[in-house]
CSV table of N, CA and C in Angstrom, one decimal:
chain,number,residue,atom,x,y,z
T,1,UNK,N,55.2,-14.9,-23.0
T,1,UNK,CA,53.8,-15.0,-23.3
T,1,UNK,C,53.0,-14.5,-22.1
T,2,UNK,N,52.0,-13.7,-22.3
T,2,UNK,CA,51.2,-13.2,-21.2
T,2,UNK,C,49.9,-14.1,-21.2
T,3,UNK,N,49.0,-13.7,-20.4
T,3,UNK,CA,47.7,-14.4,-20.3
T,3,UNK,C,46.9,-14.0,-21.6
T,4,UNK,N,46.4,-15.0,-22.3
T,4,UNK,CA,45.6,-14.8,-23.5
T,4,UNK,C,44.3,-15.6,-23.3
T,5,UNK,N,43.2,-15.0,-23.8
T,5,UNK,CA,41.9,-15.6,-23.8
T,5,UNK,C,41.4,-15.7,-25.3
T,6,UNK,N,41.0,-16.9,-25.7
T,6,UNK,CA,40.5,-17.1,-27.1
T,6,UNK,C,39.0,-17.5,-26.9
T,7,UNK,N,38.2,-16.5,-27.2
T,7,UNK,CA,36.7,-16.7,-27.0
T,7,UNK,C,36.2,-17.7,-28.1
T,8,UNK,N,35.3,-18.5,-27.6
T,8,UNK,CA,34.6,-19.5,-28.4
T,8,UNK,C,35.5,-20.4,-29.3
T,9,UNK,N,36.7,-20.7,-28.7
T,9,UNK,CA,37.7,-21.5,-29.4
T,9,UNK,C,37.2,-23.0,-29.5
T,10,UNK,N,36.4,-23.4,-28.5
T,10,UNK,CA,35.9,-24.8,-28.5
T,10,UNK,C,34.4,-24.7,-28.8
T,11,UNK,N,33.9,-25.4,-29.8
T,11,UNK,CA,32.5,-25.4,-30.1
T,11,UNK,C,31.6,-26.0,-29.1
T,12,UNK,N,30.4,-25.7,-29.2
T,12,UNK,CA,29.4,-26.3,-28.3
T,12,UNK,C,29.3,-27.8,-28.4
T,13,UNK,N,29.4,-28.3,-29.6
T,13,UNK,CA,29.4,-29.7,-29.8
T,13,UNK,C,30.7,-30.4,-29.1
T,14,UNK,N,31.8,-29.7,-29.3
T,14,UNK,CA,33.1,-30.3,-28.7
T,14,UNK,C,32.9,-30.2,-27.2
T,15,UNK,N,32.4,-29.1,-26.6
T,15,UNK,CA,32.2,-29.1,-25.2
T,15,UNK,C,31.3,-30.2,-24.7
T,16,UNK,N,30.3,-30.5,-25.4
T,16,UNK,CA,29.4,-31.6,-25.0
T,16,UNK,C,30.1,-32.9,-25.0
T,17,UNK,N,30.9,-33.2,-26.1
T,17,UNK,CA,31.6,-34.5,-26.2
T,17,UNK,C,32.6,-34.6,-25.0
T,18,UNK,N,33.4,-33.5,-24.8
T,18,UNK,CA,34.4,-33.5,-23.7
T,18,UNK,C,33.8,-33.6,-22.3
T,19,UNK,N,32.6,-32.9,-22.1
T,19,UNK,CA,31.9,-33.1,-20.9
T,19,UNK,C,31.5,-34.5,-20.6
T,20,UNK,N,30.8,-35.1,-21.6
T,20,UNK,CA,30.4,-36.5,-21.5
T,20,UNK,C,31.5,-37.4,-21.3
T,21,UNK,N,32.6,-37.2,-21.9
T,21,UNK,CA,33.8,-38.1,-21.7
T,21,UNK,C,34.2,-38.1,-20.3
T,22,UNK,N,34.3,-36.9,-19.7
T,22,UNK,CA,34.7,-36.8,-18.3
T,22,UNK,C,33.7,-37.5,-17.4
T,23,UNK,N,32.4,-37.2,-17.6
T,23,UNK,CA,31.3,-37.8,-16.8
T,23,UNK,C,31.4,-39.3,-16.9
T,24,UNK,N,31.6,-39.8,-18.1
T,24,UNK,CA,31.6,-41.3,-18.3
T,24,UNK,C,32.8,-41.9,-17.7
T,25,UNK,N,33.9,-41.2,-17.5
T,25,UNK,CA,35.2,-41.8,-17.1
T,25,UNK,C,35.8,-41.4,-15.7
T,26,UNK,N,35.2,-40.3,-15.1
T,26,UNK,CA,35.8,-39.8,-13.9
T,26,UNK,C,35.9,-40.8,-12.7
T,27,UNK,N,35.2,-41.8,-12.7
T,27,UNK,CA,35.3,-42.8,-11.7
T,27,UNK,C,36.2,-44.0,-12.0
T,28,UNK,N,36.8,-43.9,-13.2
T,28,UNK,CA,37.8,-45.0,-13.6
T,28,UNK,C,39.2,-44.8,-13.0
T,29,UNK,N,40.0,-45.8,-13.0
T,29,UNK,CA,41.3,-45.8,-12.3
T,29,UNK,C,42.2,-44.7,-12.9
T,30,UNK,N,42.1,-44.3,-14.2
T,30,UNK,CA,43.0,-43.4,-14.7
T,30,UNK,C,42.7,-41.9,-14.3
T,31,UNK,N,41.6,-41.7,-13.6
T,31,UNK,CA,41.4,-40.4,-12.9
T,31,UNK,C,41.9,-40.6,-11.5
T,32,UNK,N,42.8,-39.8,-11.1
T,32,UNK,CA,43.4,-39.9,-9.8
T,32,UNK,C,43.3,-38.6,-9.0
T,33,UNK,N,43.4,-38.6,-7.7
T,33,UNK,CA,43.3,-37.4,-6.9
T,33,UNK,C,44.5,-36.4,-7.2
T,34,UNK,N,44.1,-35.2,-7.3
T,34,UNK,CA,45.1,-34.1,-7.6
T,34,UNK,C,45.8,-33.6,-6.3
T,35,UNK,N,45.0,-33.6,-5.2
T,35,UNK,CA,45.6,-33.2,-3.9
T,35,UNK,C,46.2,-31.8,-3.9
T,36,UNK,N,45.4,-30.8,-4.5
T,36,UNK,CA,45.8,-29.4,-4.4
T,36,UNK,C,44.7,-28.6,-3.8
T,37,UNK,N,43.8,-29.2,-3.1
T,37,UNK,CA,42.8,-28.5,-2.4
T,37,UNK,C,41.4,-29.1,-2.7
T,38,UNK,N,40.9,-30.0,-1.9
T,38,UNK,CA,39.7,-30.7,-2.2
T,38,UNK,C,39.8,-32.1,-2.8
T,39,UNK,N,38.8,-32.5,-3.5
T,39,UNK,CA,38.7,-33.8,-4.0
T,39,UNK,C,38.8,-34.0,-5.5
T,40,UNK,N,39.3,-32.9,-6.1
T,40,UNK,CA,39.4,-33.0,-7.6
T,40,UNK,C,40.2,-34.2,-8.1
T,41,UNK,N,39.8,-34.7,-9.2
T,41,UNK,CA,40.5,-35.8,-9.8
T,41,UNK,C,40.8,-35.4,-11.3
T,42,UNK,N,41.9,-36.0,-11.8
T,42,UNK,CA,42.3,-35.7,-13.1
T,42,UNK,C,43.1,-36.9,-13.7
T,43,UNK,N,43.4,-36.7,-15.0
T,43,UNK,CA,44.2,-37.7,-15.7
T,43,UNK,C,45.7,-37.3,-15.7
T,44,UNK,N,46.0,-36.3,-15.0
T,44,UNK,CA,47.4,-35.7,-15.1
T,44,UNK,C,48.5,-36.7,-14.8
T,45,UNK,N,48.3,-37.6,-13.8
T,45,UNK,CA,49.3,-38.5,-13.4
T,45,UNK,C,49.2,-39.9,-14.0
T,46,UNK,N,48.4,-40.1,-15.0
T,46,UNK,CA,48.2,-41.4,-15.6
T,46,UNK,C,48.7,-41.5,-17.0
T,47,UNK,N,49.6,-42.4,-17.2
T,47,UNK,CA,50.2,-42.5,-18.5
T,47,UNK,C,49.9,-43.9,-19.2
T,48,UNK,N,48.9,-44.6,-18.7
T,48,UNK,CA,48.5,-45.9,-19.3
T,48,UNK,C,48.2,-45.7,-20.8
T,49,UNK,N,48.3,-46.7,-21.6
T,49,UNK,CA,48.0,-46.6,-23.0
T,49,UNK,C,46.7,-47.4,-23.2
T,50,UNK,N,46.0,-47.9,-22.2
T,50,UNK,CA,44.8,-48.7,-22.3
T,50,UNK,C,43.6,-47.8,-22.5
T,51,UNK,N,43.7,-46.5,-22.6
T,51,UNK,CA,42.6,-45.7,-22.8
T,51,UNK,C,43.0,-44.5,-23.7
T,52,UNK,N,42.1,-43.8,-24.3
T,52,UNK,CA,42.4,-42.7,-25.1
T,52,UNK,C,41.4,-41.5,-24.8
T,53,UNK,N,41.8,-40.3,-25.1
T,53,UNK,CA,41.0,-39.2,-25.1
T,53,UNK,C,40.1,-39.2,-26.3
T,54,UNK,N,39.0,-38.5,-26.3
T,54,UNK,CA,38.2,-38.4,-27.5
T,54,UNK,C,38.9,-37.7,-28.6
T,55,UNK,N,38.6,-37.9,-29.9
T,55,UNK,CA,39.2,-37.3,-31.0
T,55,UNK,C,39.1,-35.8,-30.9
T,56,UNK,N,38.0,-35.3,-30.4
T,56,UNK,CA,37.9,-33.8,-30.2
T,56,UNK,C,39.0,-33.2,-29.4
T,57,UNK,N,39.5,-33.9,-28.4
T,57,UNK,CA,40.6,-33.3,-27.6
T,57,UNK,C,41.8,-33.1,-28.4
T,58,UNK,N,42.1,-34.1,-29.3
T,58,UNK,CA,43.3,-34.0,-30.2
T,58,UNK,C,43.1,-32.9,-31.2
T,59,UNK,N,41.8,-32.8,-31.7
T,59,UNK,CA,41.5,-31.7,-32.7
T,59,UNK,C,41.8,-30.3,-32.1
T,60,UNK,N,41.4,-30.1,-30.8
T,60,UNK,CA,41.6,-28.9,-30.2
T,60,UNK,C,43.1,-28.6,-29.9
T,61,UNK,N,43.8,-29.6,-29.5
T,61,UNK,CA,45.2,-29.5,-29.3
T,61,UNK,C,45.9,-29.1,-30.6
T,62,UNK,N,45.5,-29.7,-31.7
T,62,UNK,CA,46.1,-29.4,-33.0
T,62,UNK,C,45.8,-28.0,-33.4
T,63,UNK,N,44.6,-27.5,-33.2
T,63,UNK,CA,44.2,-26.1,-33.5
T,63,UNK,C,45.0,-25.2,-32.7
T,64,UNK,N,45.2,-25.5,-31.4
T,64,UNK,CA,46.0,-24.6,-30.5
T,64,UNK,C,47.5,-24.5,-31.1
T,65,UNK,N,48.0,-25.6,-31.5
T,65,UNK,CA,49.4,-25.6,-32.0
T,65,UNK,C,49.5,-24.7,-33.2
T,66,UNK,N,48.5,-24.8,-34.1
T,66,UNK,CA,48.5,-23.9,-35.2
T,66,UNK,C,48.2,-22.5,-34.8
T,67,UNK,N,47.2,-22.2,-34.0
T,67,UNK,CA,46.9,-20.9,-33.6
T,67,UNK,C,48.0,-20.2,-32.9
T,68,UNK,N,48.7,-20.9,-32.0
T,68,UNK,CA,49.8,-20.3,-31.2
T,68,UNK,C,51.1,-20.4,-32.0
T,69,UNK,N,51.1,-21.0,-33.2
T,69,UNK,CA,52.3,-21.1,-34.0
T,69,UNK,C,53.5,-21.8,-33.2
T,70,UNK,N,53.1,-22.9,-32.6
T,70,UNK,CA,54.1,-23.7,-31.8
T,70,UNK,C,54.9,-24.6,-32.7
T,71,UNK,N,56.2,-24.3,-32.8
T,71,UNK,CA,57.1,-25.1,-33.7
T,71,UNK,C,57.6,-26.4,-33.1
T,72,UNK,N,58.1,-26.4,-31.9
T,72,UNK,CA,58.6,-27.6,-31.3
T,72,UNK,C,57.4,-28.1,-30.4
T,73,UNK,N,57.1,-29.3,-30.5
T,73,UNK,CA,55.9,-29.8,-29.8
T,73,UNK,C,56.2,-30.6,-28.5
T,74,UNK,N,57.0,-30.0,-27.7
T,74,UNK,CA,57.3,-30.6,-26.3
T,74,UNK,C,56.0,-30.4,-25.5
T,75,UNK,N,55.7,-31.3,-24.6
T,75,UNK,CA,54.6,-31.0,-23.7
T,75,UNK,C,55.0,-31.6,-22.3
T,76,UNK,N,54.4,-31.0,-21.3
T,76,UNK,CA,54.6,-31.4,-19.9
T,76,UNK,C,54.3,-32.9,-19.8
T,77,UNK,N,54.8,-33.6,-18.8
T,77,UNK,CA,54.5,-35.0,-18.6
T,77,UNK,C,53.0,-35.2,-18.2
T,78,UNK,N,52.3,-35.7,-19.2
T,78,UNK,CA,50.9,-36.1,-19.0
T,78,UNK,C,50.6,-36.9,-20.3
T,79,UNK,N,49.6,-37.6,-20.4
T,79,UNK,CA,49.3,-38.4,-21.6
T,79,UNK,C,49.0,-37.5,-22.7
T,80,UNK,N,49.9,-37.4,-23.7
T,80,UNK,CA,49.8,-36.6,-24.9
T,80,UNK,C,49.7,-35.1,-24.6
T,81,UNK,N,50.2,-34.7,-23.4
T,81,UNK,CA,50.1,-33.3,-23.1
T,81,UNK,C,48.7,-32.8,-22.8
T,82,UNK,N,47.8,-33.7,-22.5
T,82,UNK,CA,46.4,-33.3,-22.3
T,82,UNK,C,46.0,-33.8,-20.9
T,83,UNK,N,45.2,-33.0,-20.2
T,83,UNK,CA,44.7,-33.5,-18.9
T,83,UNK,C,43.2,-33.1,-18.9
T,84,UNK,N,42.4,-34.1,-18.4
T,84,UNK,CA,41.0,-33.9,-18.1
T,84,UNK,C,40.8,-33.8,-16.6
T,85,UNK,N,40.0,-32.9,-16.2
T,85,UNK,CA,39.9,-32.6,-14.7
T,85,UNK,C,38.4,-32.5,-14.3
T,86,UNK,N,38.1,-33.1,-13.2
T,86,UNK,CA,36.7,-33.0,-12.6
T,86,UNK,C,36.9,-32.5,-11.2
T,87,UNK,N,36.3,-31.3,-11.0
T,87,UNK,CA,36.4,-30.7,-9.7
T,87,UNK,C,35.0,-30.6,-9.1
T,88,UNK,N,34.9,-30.9,-7.8
T,88,UNK,CA,33.6,-31.0,-7.1
T,88,UNK,C,33.3,-29.8,-6.3
T,89,UNK,N,32.1,-29.6,-5.9
T,89,UNK,CA,31.8,-28.4,-5.0
T,89,UNK,C,32.7,-28.5,-3.8
T,90,UNK,N,33.2,-27.4,-3.4
T,90,UNK,CA,34.1,-27.3,-2.2
T,90,UNK,C,35.6,-27.4,-2.6
T,91,UNK,N,35.9,-27.8,-3.9
T,91,UNK,CA,37.3,-27.9,-4.3
T,91,UNK,C,37.8,-26.5,-4.7
T,92,UNK,N,39.1,-26.4,-4.6
T,92,UNK,CA,39.9,-25.2,-5.0
T,92,UNK,C,41.3,-25.7,-5.4
T,93,UNK,N,42.1,-24.8,-5.9
T,93,UNK,CA,43.5,-25.1,-6.2
T,93,UNK,C,44.3,-24.0,-5.5
T,94,UNK,N,45.2,-24.4,-4.6
T,94,UNK,CA,46.0,-23.5,-3.9
T,94,UNK,C,47.0,-22.8,-4.8
T,95,UNK,N,47.4,-21.6,-4.4
T,95,UNK,CA,48.4,-20.9,-5.3
T,95,UNK,C,49.7,-21.6,-5.4
T,96,UNK,N,50.1,-21.7,-6.7
T,96,UNK,CA,51.4,-22.4,-6.9
T,96,UNK,C,51.9,-22.0,-8.3
T,97,UNK,N,53.1,-22.4,-8.6
T,97,UNK,CA,53.8,-22.2,-9.9
T,97,UNK,C,54.2,-23.6,-10.3
T,98,UNK,N,53.9,-24.0,-11.6
T,98,UNK,CA,54.2,-25.3,-12.1
T,98,UNK,C,55.7,-25.3,-12.5
T,99,UNK,N,56.2,-26.6,-12.6
T,99,UNK,CA,57.6,-26.7,-13.0
T,99,UNK,C,57.9,-26.3,-14.4
T,100,UNK,N,59.2,-25.9,-14.6
T,100,UNK,CA,59.7,-25.8,-16.0
T,100,UNK,C,60.3,-27.2,-16.3
T,101,UNK,N,59.6,-27.9,-17.2
T,101,UNK,CA,60.0,-29.3,-17.5
T,101,UNK,C,61.2,-29.5,-18.3
T,102,UNK,N,61.5,-28.5,-19.2
T,102,UNK,CA,62.7,-28.5,-20.1
T,102,UNK,C,63.4,-27.2,-19.9
T,103,UNK,N,64.7,-27.2,-19.7
T,103,UNK,CA,65.4,-26.0,-19.4
T,103,UNK,C,65.3,-25.1,-20.6
T,104,UNK,N,65.0,-23.8,-20.3
T,104,UNK,CA,64.8,-22.8,-21.4
T,104,UNK,C,63.4,-22.8,-22.0
T,105,UNK,N,62.5,-23.6,-21.5
T,105,UNK,CA,61.2,-23.7,-22.1
T,105,UNK,C,60.1,-23.4,-21.0
T,106,UNK,N,59.3,-22.5,-21.2
T,106,UNK,CA,58.2,-22.2,-20.3
T,106,UNK,C,57.1,-23.2,-20.4
T,107,UNK,N,56.5,-23.6,-19.3
T,107,UNK,CA,55.3,-24.5,-19.4
T,107,UNK,C,54.1,-23.7,-19.5
T,108,UNK,N,53.4,-23.9,-20.6
T,108,UNK,CA,52.2,-23.1,-20.9
T,108,UNK,C,51.0,-24.1,-20.9
T,109,UNK,N,49.9,-23.6,-20.2
T,109,UNK,CA,48.7,-24.4,-20.2
T,109,UNK,C,47.6,-23.6,-20.9
T,110,UNK,N,46.9,-24.3,-21.8
T,110,UNK,CA,45.7,-23.7,-22.4
T,110,UNK,C,44.5,-24.5,-21.9
T,111,UNK,N,43.7,-23.8,-21.1
T,111,UNK,CA,42.6,-24.5,-20.4
T,111,UNK,C,41.2,-24.1,-21.0
T,112,UNK,N,40.4,-25.1,-21.0
T,112,UNK,CA,39.0,-24.8,-21.4
T,112,UNK,C,38.0,-25.4,-20.4
T,113,UNK,N,37.1,-24.7,-19.8
T,113,UNK,CA,36.1,-25.2,-19.0
T,113,UNK,C,34.9,-25.6,-19.9
T,114,UNK,N,34.5,-26.9,-19.8
T,114,UNK,CA,33.4,-27.4,-20.6
T,114,UNK,C,32.1,-27.5,-19.8
T,115,UNK,N,32.2,-27.4,-18.5
T,115,UNK,CA,31.0,-27.3,-17.6
T,115,UNK,C,31.4,-26.4,-16.4
T,116,UNK,N,30.7,-25.3,-16.4
T,116,UNK,CA,30.9,-24.3,-15.3
T,116,UNK,C,30.2,-24.7,-14.0
T,117,UNK,N,30.9,-24.3,-12.9
T,117,UNK,CA,30.2,-24.5,-11.6
T,117,UNK,C,29.1,-23.4,-11.4
T,118,UNK,N,28.3,-23.6,-10.4
T,118,UNK,CA,27.3,-22.5,-10.1
T,118,UNK,C,28.0,-21.2,-9.7
T,119,UNK,N,28.9,-21.3,-8.9
T,119,UNK,CA,29.7,-20.1,-8.4
T,119,UNK,C,31.1,-20.5,-8.1
T,120,UNK,N,32.0,-19.6,-8.2
T,120,UNK,CA,33.4,-19.8,-7.9
T,120,UNK,C,34.2,-20.5,-9.0
T,121,UNK,N,35.3,-21.1,-8.7
T,121,UNK,CA,36.1,-21.7,-9.8
T,121,UNK,C,36.7,-20.7,-10.7
T,122,UNK,N,37.1,-19.6,-10.1
T,122,UNK,CA,37.6,-18.5,-10.8
T,122,UNK,C,39.2,-18.6,-10.8
T,123,UNK,N,39.8,-18.5,-12.0
T,123,UNK,CA,41.2,-18.5,-12.1
T,123,UNK,C,41.8,-17.2,-11.6
T,124,UNK,N,42.8,-17.3,-10.8
T,124,UNK,CA,43.5,-16.1,-10.3
T,124,UNK,C,44.9,-16.3,-10.8
T,125,UNK,N,45.4,-15.5,-11.7
T,125,UNK,CA,46.7,-15.6,-12.3
T,125,UNK,C,47.5,-14.3,-12.1
T,126,UNK,N,48.6,-14.4,-11.4
T,126,UNK,CA,49.3,-13.2,-11.0
T,126,UNK,C,48.5,-12.2,-10.3
T,127,UNK,N,47.6,-12.6,-9.5
T,127,UNK,CA,46.7,-11.7,-8.7
T,127,UNK,C,45.5,-11.2,-9.4
T,128,UNK,N,45.4,-11.5,-10.7
T,128,UNK,CA,44.2,-11.0,-11.5
T,128,UNK,C,43.2,-12.1,-11.7
T,129,UNK,N,41.9,-11.8,-11.6
T,129,UNK,CA,40.9,-12.8,-11.7
T,129,UNK,C,40.5,-13.0,-13.2
T,130,UNK,N,40.3,-14.2,-13.6
T,130,UNK,CA,39.8,-14.6,-14.9
T,130,UNK,C,38.6,-15.5,-14.8
T,131,UNK,N,37.4,-15.1,-15.1
T,131,UNK,CA,36.3,-16.0,-15.1
T,131,UNK,C,36.3,-16.8,-16.4
T,132,UNK,N,36.4,-18.1,-16.2
T,132,UNK,CA,36.5,-19.0,-17.4
T,132,UNK,C,35.1,-19.4,-17.8
T,133,UNK,N,34.8,-18.9,-19.0
T,133,UNK,CA,33.5,-19.2,-19.7
T,133,UNK,C,33.6,-20.5,-20.5
T,134,UNK,N,32.6,-21.2,-20.5
T,134,UNK,CA,32.5,-22.5,-21.3
T,134,UNK,C,32.9,-22.2,-22.8
T,135,UNK,N,33.8,-23.0,-23.3
T,135,UNK,CA,34.2,-22.9,-24.7
T,135,UNK,C,35.4,-21.9,-25.0
T,136,UNK,N,35.7,-21.0,-24.0
T,136,UNK,CA,36.8,-20.1,-24.2
T,136,UNK,C,38.1,-20.8,-23.7
T,137,UNK,N,39.2,-20.5,-24.4
T,137,UNK,CA,40.5,-21.0,-24.0
T,137,UNK,C,41.2,-19.9,-23.2
T,138,UNK,N,41.8,-20.3,-22.1
T,138,UNK,CA,42.6,-19.4,-21.3
T,138,UNK,C,44.1,-20.0,-21.3
T,139,UNK,N,45.0,-19.2,-21.9
T,139,UNK,CA,46.4,-19.7,-22.0
T,139,UNK,C,47.3,-18.8,-21.2
T,140,UNK,N,48.2,-19.4,-20.5
T,140,UNK,CA,49.2,-18.6,-19.7
T,140,UNK,C,50.4,-19.5,-19.3
T,141,UNK,N,51.5,-18.9,-19.0
T,141,UNK,CA,52.7,-19.6,-18.7
T,141,UNK,C,52.7,-20.0,-17.2
T,142,UNK,N,52.3,-21.2,-16.9
T,142,UNK,CA,52.1,-21.7,-15.6
T,142,UNK,C,53.4,-21.9,-14.8
T,143,UNK,N,54.5,-21.9,-15.5
T,143,UNK,CA,55.8,-22.1,-14.9
T,143,UNK,C,56.4,-20.7,-14.6
T,144,UNK,N,55.7,-19.6,-15.0
T,144,UNK,CA,56.3,-18.3,-14.8
T,144,UNK,C,55.5,-17.4,-13.9
T,145,UNK,N,54.2,-17.8,-13.6
T,145,UNK,CA,53.3,-16.9,-12.8
T,145,UNK,C,52.5,-17.8,-11.8
T,146,UNK,N,52.4,-17.3,-10.6
T,146,UNK,CA,51.6,-18.0,-9.6
T,146,UNK,C,50.1,-17.9,-10.0
T,147,UNK,N,49.4,-19.0,-9.8
T,147,UNK,CA,48.0,-19.1,-10.1
T,147,UNK,C,47.3,-20.0,-9.2
T,148,UNK,N,46.0,-19.9,-9.1
T,148,UNK,CA,45.1,-20.6,-8.2
T,148,UNK,C,43.7,-20.6,-8.8
T,149,UNK,N,42.9,-21.5,-8.2
T,149,UNK,CA,41.4,-21.5,-8.6
T,149,UNK,C,40.7,-21.3,-7.3
T,150,UNK,N,39.7,-20.4,-7.3
T,150,UNK,CA,38.9,-20.2,-6.1
T,150,UNK,C,37.9,-21.3,-5.8
T,151,UNK,N,37.4,-21.4,-4.6
T,151,UNK,CA,36.5,-22.5,-4.2
T,151,UNK,C,35.3,-22.6,-5.1
T,152,UNK,N,35.0,-23.8,-5.4
T,152,UNK,CA,33.8,-24.1,-6.2
T,152,UNK,C,32.6,-24.2,-5.3
T,153,UNK,N,31.5,-23.5,-5.6
T,153,UNK,CA,30.3,-23.5,-4.8
T,153,UNK,C,29.1,-23.8,-5.6
T,154,UNK,N,28.1,-24.3,-4.9
T,154,UNK,CA,26.9,-24.8,-5.6
T,154,UNK,C,26.9,-26.3,-5.8
T,155,UNK,N,26.1,-26.8,-6.7
T,155,UNK,CA,26.0,-28.2,-6.9
T,155,UNK,C,26.7,-28.8,-8.2
T,156,UNK,N,27.0,-27.9,-9.1
T,156,UNK,CA,27.6,-28.4,-10.4
T,156,UNK,C,29.0,-28.6,-10.3
T,157,UNK,N,29.5,-29.6,-11.1
T,157,UNK,CA,30.9,-29.9,-11.2
T,157,UNK,C,31.5,-28.9,-12.1
T,158,UNK,N,32.8,-28.7,-11.9
T,158,UNK,CA,33.6,-27.9,-12.8
T,158,UNK,C,34.5,-28.8,-13.6
T,159,UNK,N,34.2,-28.9,-14.9
T,159,UNK,CA,34.9,-29.9,-15.8
T,159,UNK,C,35.8,-29.1,-16.7
T,160,UNK,N,37.1,-29.4,-16.7
T,160,UNK,CA,38.0,-28.6,-17.5
T,160,UNK,C,39.0,-29.6,-18.2
T,161,UNK,N,39.5,-29.1,-19.3
T,161,UNK,CA,40.6,-29.7,-20.1
T,161,UNK,C,41.8,-28.8,-20.1
T,162,UNK,N,43.0,-29.4,-20.0
T,162,UNK,CA,44.2,-28.7,-20.1
T,162,UNK,C,45.0,-29.2,-21.3
T,163,UNK,N,45.5,-28.3,-22.1
T,163,UNK,CA,46.4,-28.6,-23.2
T,163,UNK,C,47.7,-28.0,-22.9
T,164,UNK,N,48.7,-28.8,-22.6
T,164,UNK,CA,50.0,-28.3,-22.1
T,164,UNK,C,51.1,-28.3,-23.2
T,165,UNK,N,51.9,-27.2,-23.2
T,165,UNK,CA,53.0,-27.1,-24.1
T,165,UNK,C,54.2,-26.6,-23.4
T,166,UNK,N,55.4,-26.9,-23.9
T,166,UNK,CA,56.6,-26.3,-23.4
T,166,UNK,C,57.2,-25.5,-24.5
T,167,UNK,N,57.2,-24.2,-24.4
T,167,UNK,CA,57.6,-23.3,-25.4
T,167,UNK,C,58.9,-22.5,-25.1
T,168,UNK,N,59.7,-22.3,-26.1
T,168,UNK,CA,60.9,-21.5,-25.8
T,168,UNK,C,60.6,-20.2,-25.2
T,169,UNK,N,61.4,-19.8,-24.2
T,169,UNK,CA,61.2,-18.5,-23.5
T,169,UNK,C,61.6,-17.4,-24.4
């Protein structure tokens, strides 16, 4: 799989719901520091069952499964294969490659920014820049290619959702 962008995959209404969910929950215990450059917090490392993502997150995940024709529904370790992320001005993500969680299966992330920063927050995948626009999905094999996010500048938060899958290579 190469880098794919699906424009307007997430509706304006879904973006609003997902934005509000992060804003309403980012200070709760299930949002933890990511420690990849800055003060970003996410739900990546929280597996509690005492909370749920909004229905819209599961709707998007199911649309992606259908759109990408994913047969086996393995996902990386995170609650339901979904991660909500809140990045603050000054945050960035250093270049890295994610793990291959299951032998023979590439880890693929399908990311959507639901609230863009003023400046920065650009995805750099395999040395190429991808400006993530609100509502577009950016999918790529995070276990196969180095990737990073440039420094977020201005006063707006960068709010993003990750839908992770492990797909046969």
